[in-house]
Amino acid sequence: MHELSSAVVLFFRTAPRILGTFLWELPRNILIILLKTYRRIISPLYGQVCRFFPSCSAYALEAVTVHGAVKGSWLAMRRLARCHPWNAGGVDHVPAGHRHWPEGQTPMIVVLNNPDLFLAVRSDEDGRPTAA
Amino acid sequence: MDIFGTILAPFKWLVSAIMLGFHDGLSFIGLPPENGWTWTLSIIGLVLVIRAALIPVFVKQIKAQRGMQLLQPDLKKMQQKYKGKTDQLSRQAMAQEQMALYKKHGTNPFSACLPMLIQMPFFFALFQVLSGITQARQAGQGIGALSHEQVVQFDESSIFGAPLSASLLHGGPAGTDQVVVSVLSIVMILAMTASQFITQKQIMAKNMSEEAMASPFMRQQKMMLYVLPVVFGVGGINFPIGVLIYWTTTNLWTMGQQFFVIRRMPTPGSPAAKALAERRAAKGLPSLPLLGGKKDEDVAGEVAAIELKTQRIQPQRKNRKKK
């Protein structure tokens, strides 16, 4: 009985926070779903057209994942404005954000957009057993 | 008015104004203004204006592709480095390095999505103008730059007895022959999808470099070659005949442009480039000079200028010489 009531108290204490986080992150997560759908269905229609690495949609997905819906959208829009035939293109990464992920849980898009960073980490791990 | 409509409003005005310009011009040289063919030619005129405006972008892309030959040695080196590394992360690293390389040489074979994005609002605007004609007529309004009288005239005009604002799915205004609308729509949809398919097939068969053929995108592209005509075919039943005319004309333009490119300026390393080199060799012509990159003469000129500078004779005072 006591356990049950403490569970109820815990529920009422944490539920608003969970709900709050859910609502706060909702716009970001909706955008992430939209961008992933676009990348899966519409992007392949065109093949590669982007002059940048990462491509505009990959940039947008990372920006929204790392910076949230508002700043991420702003960054993505600025990138789209840069991506035109009179820009030389090249490598153009998303600026670093304040979100941090536990080790091994970095979102896939962040890993894929920064291959040199994560390749270095991985080759370190590969190298360890031989060094020991 | 919703956001979409507000954004499209200026495009609707521009599209209808260009069409009206052609219509007035064609009427001026003696074509009957109320005739459907005059309006058809106006739509074709609109396509010509939009596509001609995009030619500079296209030429720039072709030049960039030719400039790619200059960085072939560097590209080869990079491919050696990533040979056999097929995991996604290594592929991404290679893509990143490739982009950095393009930037370093100031050339980029990708045209950015701008040329495609630019056409989209025009297409949507035309779609709205044409499918809104009948409604605007009933409401006693004009559309974009078209006055109400011109809307009525457009709505009553037809080709082969099919109104330009009629579609396979929605038919035309009362009193139109639905069989004619259906037959003409289906013929136009077939022409539209066929021209698109042929263009895409030509590019893939003749104008892709060996590296592009071997890329992991290729399988998706190949699938799209067959999926896209189906998508457009199904979407086409909702398109007014005027929109089908627009789409078919723009596809034919792309096809012509592509045939020209495949014959005269193919992608380096593609079967079409090999064929061009063979044709030129058979005629005894030298192989094509490179475009987009720095020309050899320029470099030679610069070197000569530097040499001239270093050979400058030091001025000496007269009294020093006497010693």
Coordinates of C-alpha atoms in Angstrom, one line a residue:
Chain A
M1 CA 0.0 0.0 0.0
H2 CA 2.8 2.4 1.0
E3 CA 4.7 1.4 -2.1
L4 CA 1.7 2.1 -4.3
S5 CA 1.1 5.6 -2.8
S6 CA 4.8 6.5 -3.2
A7 CA 4.5 5.3 -6.8
V8 CA 1.5 7.5 -7.3
V9 CA 3.3 10.5 -5.7
L10 CA 6.3 9.8 -8.0
F11 CA 4.0 9.6 -11.0
F12 CA 2.4 13.0 -10.1
R13 CA 5.7 14.5 -9.5
T14 CA 7.4 13.3 -12.8
A15 CA 4.4 13.2 -15.1
P16 CA 4.2 17.0 -15.6
R17 CA 7.9 17.1 -16.3
I18 CA 7.6 14.3 -18.9
L19 CA 4.6 15.9 -20.4
G20 CA 6.3 19.2 -20.4
T21 CA 9.4 17.8 -22.1
F22 CA 7.2 16.0 -24.6
L23 CA 5.4 19.2 -25.5
W24 CA 8.6 21.3 -25.5
E25 CA 10.3 18.8 -27.9
L26 CA 7.1 18.2 -30.0
P27 CA 7.8 20.8 -32.8
R28 CA 11.4 19.5 -33.0
N29 CA 10.3 15.9 -33.3
I30 CA 7.6 16.7 -35.9
L31 CA 10.2 18.5 -38.0
I32 CA 12.6 15.5 -37.6
I33 CA 9.9 13.1 -38.8
L34 CA 9.1 15.4 -41.8
L35 CA 12.7 15.7 -42.7
K36 CA 13.4 12.0 -42.5
T37 CA 10.4 11.3 -44.7
Y38 CA 11.6 13.8 -47.2
R39 CA 15.1 12.3 -47.2
R40 CA 13.7 8.8 -47.6
I41 CA 11.0 9.4 -50.3
I42 CA 11.6 12.7 -52.2
S43 CA 15.4 13.1 -52.1
P44 CA 16.1 9.9 -54.1
L45 CA 14.0 11.3 -56.9
Y46 CA 16.7 13.9 -57.7
G47 CA 19.8 12.0 -56.9
Q48 CA 22.6 14.2 -55.7
V49 CA 22.2 17.9 -56.6
C50 CA 23.6 19.7 -53.5
R51 CA 26.9 21.5 -53.8
F52 CA 27.6 21.1 -50.1
F53 CA 28.6 18.4 -47.6
P54 CA 26.4 17.6 -45.7
S55 CA 23.6 18.1 -48.3
C56 CA 20.9 20.6 -47.4
S57 CA 18.4 18.1 -46.1
A58 CA 21.1 16.4 -44.0
Y59 CA 22.1 19.8 -42.7
A60 CA 18.5 20.7 -41.8
L61 CA 18.0 17.3 -40.0
E62 CA 21.2 17.8 -38.0
A63 CA 20.4 21.4 -37.3
V64 CA 16.9 20.7 -36.0
T65 CA 18.2 17.7 -34.0
V66 CA 21.0 19.6 -32.4
H67 CA 19.5 23.1 -32.1
G68 CA 15.8 22.5 -31.8
A69 CA 12.9 23.6 -34.1
V70 CA 13.4 27.4 -34.0
K71 CA 17.1 27.8 -34.3
G72 CA 17.5 24.7 -36.4
S73 CA 14.9 25.9 -39.0
W74 CA 16.7 29.3 -39.1
L75 CA 20.0 27.6 -39.7
A76 CA 18.5 25.4 -42.4
M77 CA 16.9 28.3 -44.1
R78 CA 20.2 30.2 -44.2
R79 CA 21.9 27.1 -45.7
L80 CA 19.2 26.9 -48.4
A81 CA 19.8 30.5 -49.3
R82 CA 23.6 29.7 -49.6
C83 CA 23.0 26.7 -51.9
H84 CA 22.8 28.2 -55.4
P85 CA 24.8 27.7 -58.6
W86 CA 27.0 30.7 -58.0
N87 CA 28.3 29.5 -54.7
A88 CA 31.4 27.2 -54.9
G89 CA 29.9 24.8 -52.4
G90 CA 32.3 22.6 -50.3
V91 CA 32.2 21.4 -46.8
D92 CA 29.8 23.4 -44.5
H93 CA 29.0 21.8 -41.1
V94 CA 26.2 22.7 -38.7
P95 CA 27.6 24.8 -35.8
A96 CA 28.0 22.9 -32.6
G97 CA 25.0 23.1 -30.2
H98 CA 24.4 22.8 -26.5
R99 CA 22.7 19.4 -26.5
H100 CA 24.8 16.5 -25.3
W101 CA 24.1 12.8 -25.7
P102 CA 25.2 9.9 -23.6
E103 CA 28.1 7.9 -25.2
G104 CA 26.9 5.6 -28.0
Q105 CA 23.6 7.4 -28.3
T106 CA 24.6 10.2 -30.6
P107 CA 21.9 10.6 -33.2
M108 CA 22.8 8.9 -36.5
I109 CA 22.6 12.1 -38.5
V110 CA 25.2 13.8 -36.3
V111 CA 27.6 10.9 -36.8
L112 CA 27.0 10.7 -40.6
N113 CA 27.5 14.5 -41.0
N114 CA 30.8 14.5 -39.2
P115 CA 32.5 11.4 -40.5
D116 CA 36.1 12.5 -39.8
L117 CA 35.3 13.2 -36.2
F118 CA 33.6 9.8 -35.6
L119 CA 36.0 7.8 -37.8
A120 CA 38.8 9.0 -35.7
V121 CA 37.0 7.8 -32.5
R122 CA 36.2 4.5 -34.1
S123 CA 39.8 3.8 -35.3
D124 CA 40.9 4.6 -31.7
E125 CA 38.6 1.9 -30.5
D126 CA 39.8 -0.5 -33.1
G127 CA 43.4 0.2 -32.2
R128 CA 43.0 -0.4 -28.4
P129 CA 43.1 -4.2 -28.3
T130 CA 46.3 -4.3 -30.4
A131 CA 47.9 -1.7 -28.1
A132 CA 47.1 -3.6 -25.0
Chain B
M1 CA -6.2 33.6 -48.3
D2 CA -3.9 30.9 -47.0
I3 CA -0.1 31.2 -46.8
F4 CA 0.4 29.0 -49.8
G5 CA -2.0 31.2 -51.9
T6 CA -0.3 34.4 -50.7
I7 CA 3.2 33.1 -51.8
L8 CA 1.8 32.0 -55.1
A9 CA -0.1 35.2 -55.9
P10 CA 2.8 37.1 -57.5
F11 CA 3.8 33.9 -59.4
K12 CA 0.2 33.6 -60.6
W13 CA 0.3 37.2 -61.8
L14 CA 3.6 36.7 -63.6
V15 CA 2.6 33.4 -65.2
S16 CA -0.7 34.8 -66.5
A17 CA 1.0 38.1 -67.6
I18 CA 3.6 36.2 -69.7
M19 CA 0.8 34.1 -71.2
L20 CA -1.2 37.2 -71.9
G21 CA 1.8 38.8 -73.5
F22 CA 2.2 35.9 -75.9
H23 CA -1.6 35.8 -76.4
D24 CA -1.7 39.5 -77.3
G25 CA 1.3 39.2 -79.6
L26 CA -0.1 36.2 -81.4
S27 CA -3.5 37.9 -81.8
F28 CA -1.6 41.0 -83.1
I29 CA 0.0 38.9 -85.9
G30 CA -3.4 37.7 -86.9
L31 CA -4.2 34.5 -84.9
P32 CA -7.8 34.4 -83.7
P33 CA -7.7 35.5 -80.0
E34 CA -10.6 33.3 -78.9
N35 CA -9.1 30.1 -80.4
G36 CA -7.7 27.4 -78.1
W37 CA -4.6 27.0 -80.2
T38 CA -3.6 30.7 -79.6
W39 CA -3.8 30.0 -75.9
T40 CA -1.9 26.7 -76.4
L41 CA 0.9 28.6 -78.1
S42 CA 0.8 31.1 -75.3
I43 CA 1.4 28.3 -72.7
I44 CA 4.3 27.0 -74.9
G45 CA 5.6 30.6 -75.0
L46 CA 5.6 30.6 -71.2
V47 CA 7.7 27.4 -71.1
L48 CA 10.2 28.9 -73.6
V49 CA 10.6 32.0 -71.4
I50 CA 11.1 30.0 -68.2
R51 CA 13.5 27.5 -69.7
A52 CA 15.4 30.1 -71.7
A53 CA 15.9 32.0 -68.4
L54 CA 17.4 28.9 -66.9
I55 CA 20.0 28.4 -69.7
P56 CA 22.8 30.3 -67.9
V57 CA 22.5 28.0 -64.9
F58 CA 22.6 25.0 -67.2
V59 CA 25.6 26.2 -69.1
K60 CA 27.4 26.9 -65.9
Q61 CA 26.8 23.3 -64.8
I62 CA 28.0 21.9 -68.1
K63 CA 31.2 23.9 -67.8
A64 CA 31.7 22.7 -64.2
Q65 CA 31.4 19.1 -65.4
R66 CA 34.0 19.7 -68.0
G67 CA 36.3 21.3 -65.5
M68 CA 36.1 18.0 -63.6
Q69 CA 38.7 16.5 -65.9
L70 CA 41.3 18.7 -64.3
L71 CA 40.9 17.1 -60.9
Q72 CA 40.8 13.5 -62.1
P73 CA 44.2 12.7 -60.7
D74 CA 43.2 14.0 -57.3
L75 CA 39.9 12.1 -57.5
K76 CA 41.7 8.9 -58.4
K77 CA 44.0 9.3 -55.5
M78 CA 41.1 9.8 -53.1
Q79 CA 39.3 6.7 -54.5
Q80 CA 42.4 4.6 -53.9
K81 CA 42.4 5.8 -50.3
Y82 CA 38.8 4.7 -49.8
K83 CA 39.0 1.5 -51.9
G84 CA 37.2 -1.4 -50.3
K85 CA 35.8 0.8 -47.5
T86 CA 32.1 0.3 -48.1
D87 CA 30.7 1.2 -44.6
Q88 CA 28.4 4.2 -44.4
L89 CA 30.7 6.3 -42.3
S90 CA 33.7 5.9 -44.7
R91 CA 31.4 6.7 -47.7
Q92 CA 30.4 9.9 -45.9
A93 CA 34.0 10.7 -45.2
M94 CA 34.8 10.2 -48.9
A95 CA 31.8 12.4 -49.9
Q96 CA 33.1 15.1 -47.5
E97 CA 36.6 14.9 -48.9
Q98 CA 35.3 15.1 -52.5
M99 CA 33.3 18.3 -51.7
A100 CA 36.4 19.9 -50.2
L101 CA 38.3 18.9 -53.4
Y102 CA 35.7 20.6 -55.6
K103 CA 35.8 23.7 -53.5
K104 CA 39.6 23.8 -53.7
H105 CA 39.5 23.7 -57.5
G106 CA 36.6 26.1 -57.7
T107 CA 34.4 23.7 -59.7
N108 CA 31.4 21.7 -58.7
P109 CA 29.4 19.3 -60.9
F110 CA 26.2 19.7 -58.8
S111 CA 24.0 22.6 -59.8
A112 CA 22.2 22.8 -56.4
C113 CA 18.5 22.4 -56.2
L114 CA 17.8 26.0 -57.3
P115 CA 16.9 25.2 -61.0
M116 CA 14.3 22.7 -59.8
L117 CA 13.0 24.9 -57.0
I118 CA 12.6 27.9 -59.3
Q119 CA 10.4 26.0 -61.7
M120 CA 8.1 24.7 -58.9
P121 CA 6.2 27.9 -57.9
F122 CA 5.7 28.7 -61.6
F123 CA 4.3 25.2 -62.2
F124 CA 2.0 25.4 -59.1
A125 CA 0.9 28.9 -60.2
L126 CA 0.0 27.8 -63.7
F127 CA -1.8 24.8 -62.2
Q128 CA -3.9 27.1 -60.0
V129 CA -4.5 29.6 -62.8
L130 CA -5.7 26.9 -65.3
S131 CA -7.7 24.9 -62.8
G132 CA -9.3 28.1 -61.4
I133 CA -10.4 29.4 -64.7
T134 CA -13.9 27.9 -64.6
Q135 CA -14.5 29.0 -61.0
A136 CA -13.3 32.5 -61.7
R137 CA -15.6 32.7 -64.6
Q138 CA -18.6 31.7 -62.5
A139 CA -17.6 34.2 -59.8
G140 CA -17.3 36.9 -62.4
Q141 CA -13.6 37.5 -61.5
G142 CA -10.3 37.7 -63.3
I143 CA -7.2 35.6 -62.4
G144 CA -3.8 37.1 -62.0
A145 CA -3.2 39.5 -64.9
L146 CA -6.2 38.1 -66.8
S147 CA -9.3 40.2 -66.8
H148 CA -12.8 38.6 -66.5
E149 CA -13.4 38.9 -70.2
Q150 CA -10.1 37.1 -70.9
V151 CA -11.0 34.4 -68.4
V152 CA -14.3 33.8 -70.2
Q153 CA -12.5 33.7 -73.5
F154 CA -10.0 31.2 -72.2
D155 CA -12.7 29.1 -70.6
E156 CA -14.6 28.9 -73.9
S157 CA -11.5 28.1 -76.0
S158 CA -10.7 24.5 -76.8
I159 CA -8.4 22.3 -78.9
F160 CA -9.9 19.4 -80.7
G161 CA -13.1 20.3 -78.8
A162 CA -11.5 19.8 -75.4
P163 CA -11.3 22.9 -73.1
L164 CA -7.8 23.8 -71.8
S165 CA -9.1 23.9 -68.2
A166 CA -10.6 20.4 -68.4
S167 CA -9.0 17.4 -66.8
L168 CA -9.5 13.7 -67.0
L169 CA -10.6 13.4 -63.4
H170 CA -12.9 16.5 -63.3
G171 CA -13.9 16.7 -66.9
G172 CA -14.7 20.2 -68.3
P173 CA -17.5 22.7 -68.0
A174 CA -21.0 21.6 -68.8
G175 CA -21.6 20.8 -72.5
T176 CA -18.0 19.5 -73.2
D177 CA -17.5 16.2 -74.9
Q178 CA -16.0 14.1 -72.1
V179 CA -14.7 11.4 -74.6
V180 CA -12.6 14.1 -76.4
V181 CA -11.3 15.4 -73.0
S182 CA -10.4 11.8 -71.9
V183 CA -8.7 10.9 -75.1
L184 CA -6.7 14.1 -75.3
S185 CA -5.7 13.9 -71.6
I186 CA -4.5 10.3 -72.0
V187 CA -2.5 11.1 -75.1
M188 CA -0.9 14.1 -73.4
I189 CA -0.2 12.1 -70.2
L190 CA 1.5 9.4 -72.3
A191 CA 3.5 12.1 -74.2
M192 CA 4.5 13.7 -70.9
T193 CA 5.7 10.5 -69.2
A194 CA 7.3 9.1 -72.4
S195 CA 9.4 12.2 -72.9
Q196 CA 10.5 12.2 -69.3
F197 CA 11.4 8.5 -69.4
I198 CA 13.4 8.8 -72.6
T199 CA 15.4 11.7 -71.3
Q200 CA 16.2 10.0 -68.0
K201 CA 17.1 6.7 -69.9
Q202 CA 19.4 8.6 -72.3
I203 CA 21.2 10.3 -69.4
M204 CA 21.7 7.0 -67.6
A205 CA 22.7 5.0 -70.7
K206 CA 25.1 7.6 -72.2
N207 CA 25.9 10.5 -70.1
M208 CA 27.1 9.2 -66.7
S209 CA 30.7 8.7 -65.8
E210 CA 31.9 5.3 -64.6
E211 CA 32.2 6.6 -61.0
A212 CA 28.6 7.8 -61.0
M213 CA 27.5 4.4 -62.4
A214 CA 29.2 2.6 -59.6
S215 CA 27.9 4.8 -56.8
P216 CA 25.3 3.5 -54.3
F217 CA 22.8 6.1 -55.5
M218 CA 22.6 4.3 -58.9
R219 CA 20.2 1.6 -57.8
Q220 CA 17.8 4.1 -56.3
Q221 CA 18.1 6.2 -59.5
K222 CA 17.3 3.1 -61.6
M223 CA 14.3 2.4 -59.6
M224 CA 13.1 6.0 -60.0
L225 CA 13.4 5.7 -63.7
Y226 CA 10.4 3.4 -63.6
V227 CA 8.6 4.8 -60.6
L228 CA 8.5 8.4 -61.8
P229 CA 6.5 7.9 -65.0
V230 CA 3.9 6.0 -62.9
V231 CA 3.7 8.9 -60.4
F232 CA 3.3 11.4 -63.1
G233 CA 0.9 9.2 -65.0
V234 CA -1.4 8.9 -62.0
G235 CA -1.0 12.6 -61.1
G236 CA -1.8 13.5 -64.6
I237 CA -5.4 12.6 -64.3
N238 CA -5.8 15.6 -62.1
F239 CA -3.9 18.0 -64.4
P240 CA -5.9 20.3 -66.6
I241 CA -5.0 19.9 -70.3
G242 CA -3.2 23.3 -70.2
V243 CA -0.9 22.0 -67.5
L244 CA -0.3 18.9 -69.5
I245 CA 0.7 21.1 -72.4
Y246 CA 3.1 23.0 -70.2
W247 CA 4.6 19.8 -68.7
T248 CA 5.0 18.0 -72.0
T249 CA 6.6 21.1 -73.6
T250 CA 9.1 21.5 -70.7
N251 CA 10.0 17.8 -70.9
L252 CA 10.5 18.1 -74.7
W253 CA 12.8 21.1 -74.0
T254 CA 14.8 19.0 -71.5
M255 CA 15.0 16.2 -73.9
G256 CA 16.3 18.4 -76.7
Q257 CA 18.8 20.1 -74.3
Q258 CA 20.0 16.6 -73.2
F259 CA 20.4 15.3 -76.8
F260 CA 22.5 18.4 -77.5
V261 CA 24.6 17.9 -74.4
I262 CA 25.1 14.2 -75.0
R263 CA 26.3 14.9 -78.5
R264 CA 28.4 18.0 -78.1
M265 CA 29.4 18.3 -74.4
P266 CA 29.1 15.0 -72.7
T267 CA 30.1 14.2 -69.1
P268 CA 33.8 13.3 -68.9
G269 CA 34.3 9.6 -68.5
S270 CA 30.9 8.7 -69.9
P271 CA 30.1 6.5 -73.0
A272 CA 28.9 9.7 -74.8
A273 CA 32.3 11.3 -74.1
K274 CA 34.1 8.3 -75.6
A275 CA 31.8 8.4 -78.7
L276 CA 32.5 12.2 -79.2
A277 CA 36.3 11.6 -78.9
E278 CA 36.0 8.8 -81.5
R279 CA 34.0 11.0 -83.9
R280 CA 36.5 13.8 -83.5
A281 CA 39.4 11.5 -84.1
A282 CA 37.8 10.1 -87.2
K283 CA 37.5 13.6 -88.6
G284 CA 41.1 14.3 -87.7
L285 CA 40.2 17.0 -85.2
P286 CA 42.1 17.5 -82.0
S287 CA 40.4 16.5 -78.7
L288 CA 38.3 19.1 -77.1
P289 CA 39.9 21.8 -75.0
L290 CA 39.0 21.9 -71.4
L291 CA 36.4 24.4 -70.2
G292 CA 35.9 25.8 -66.7
G293 CA 39.5 25.3 -65.6
K294 CA 42.4 27.7 -65.9
K295 CA 43.8 27.6 -69.4
D296 CA 47.4 26.6 -70.1
E297 CA 48.1 29.9 -71.9
D298 CA 47.0 31.9 -68.8
V299 CA 49.4 30.0 -66.6
A300 CA 52.2 30.4 -69.1
G301 CA 51.5 34.1 -69.2
E302 CA 51.7 34.4 -65.5
V303 CA 55.0 32.5 -65.3
A304 CA 56.5 34.8 -68.0
A305 CA 55.3 37.8 -66.0
I306 CA 57.1 36.5 -62.9
E307 CA 60.3 35.9 -64.8
L308 CA 60.2 39.4 -66.3
K309 CA 59.9 40.8 -62.8
T310 CA 62.9 38.9 -61.5
Q311 CA 65.0 39.9 -64.4
R312 CA 64.7 43.6 -63.6
I313 CA 68.1 45.2 -63.7
Q314 CA 69.2 46.9 -60.5
P315 CA 69.6 50.7 -61.0
Q316 CA 73.1 51.9 -60.1
R317 CA 74.4 55.3 -59.3
K318 CA 76.6 56.7 -62.1
N319 CA 79.5 57.5 -59.8
R320 CA 79.6 53.9 -58.6
K321 CA 80.0 52.6 -62.1
K322 CA 83.1 54.7 -62.7
K323 CA 85.1 52.9 -60.0

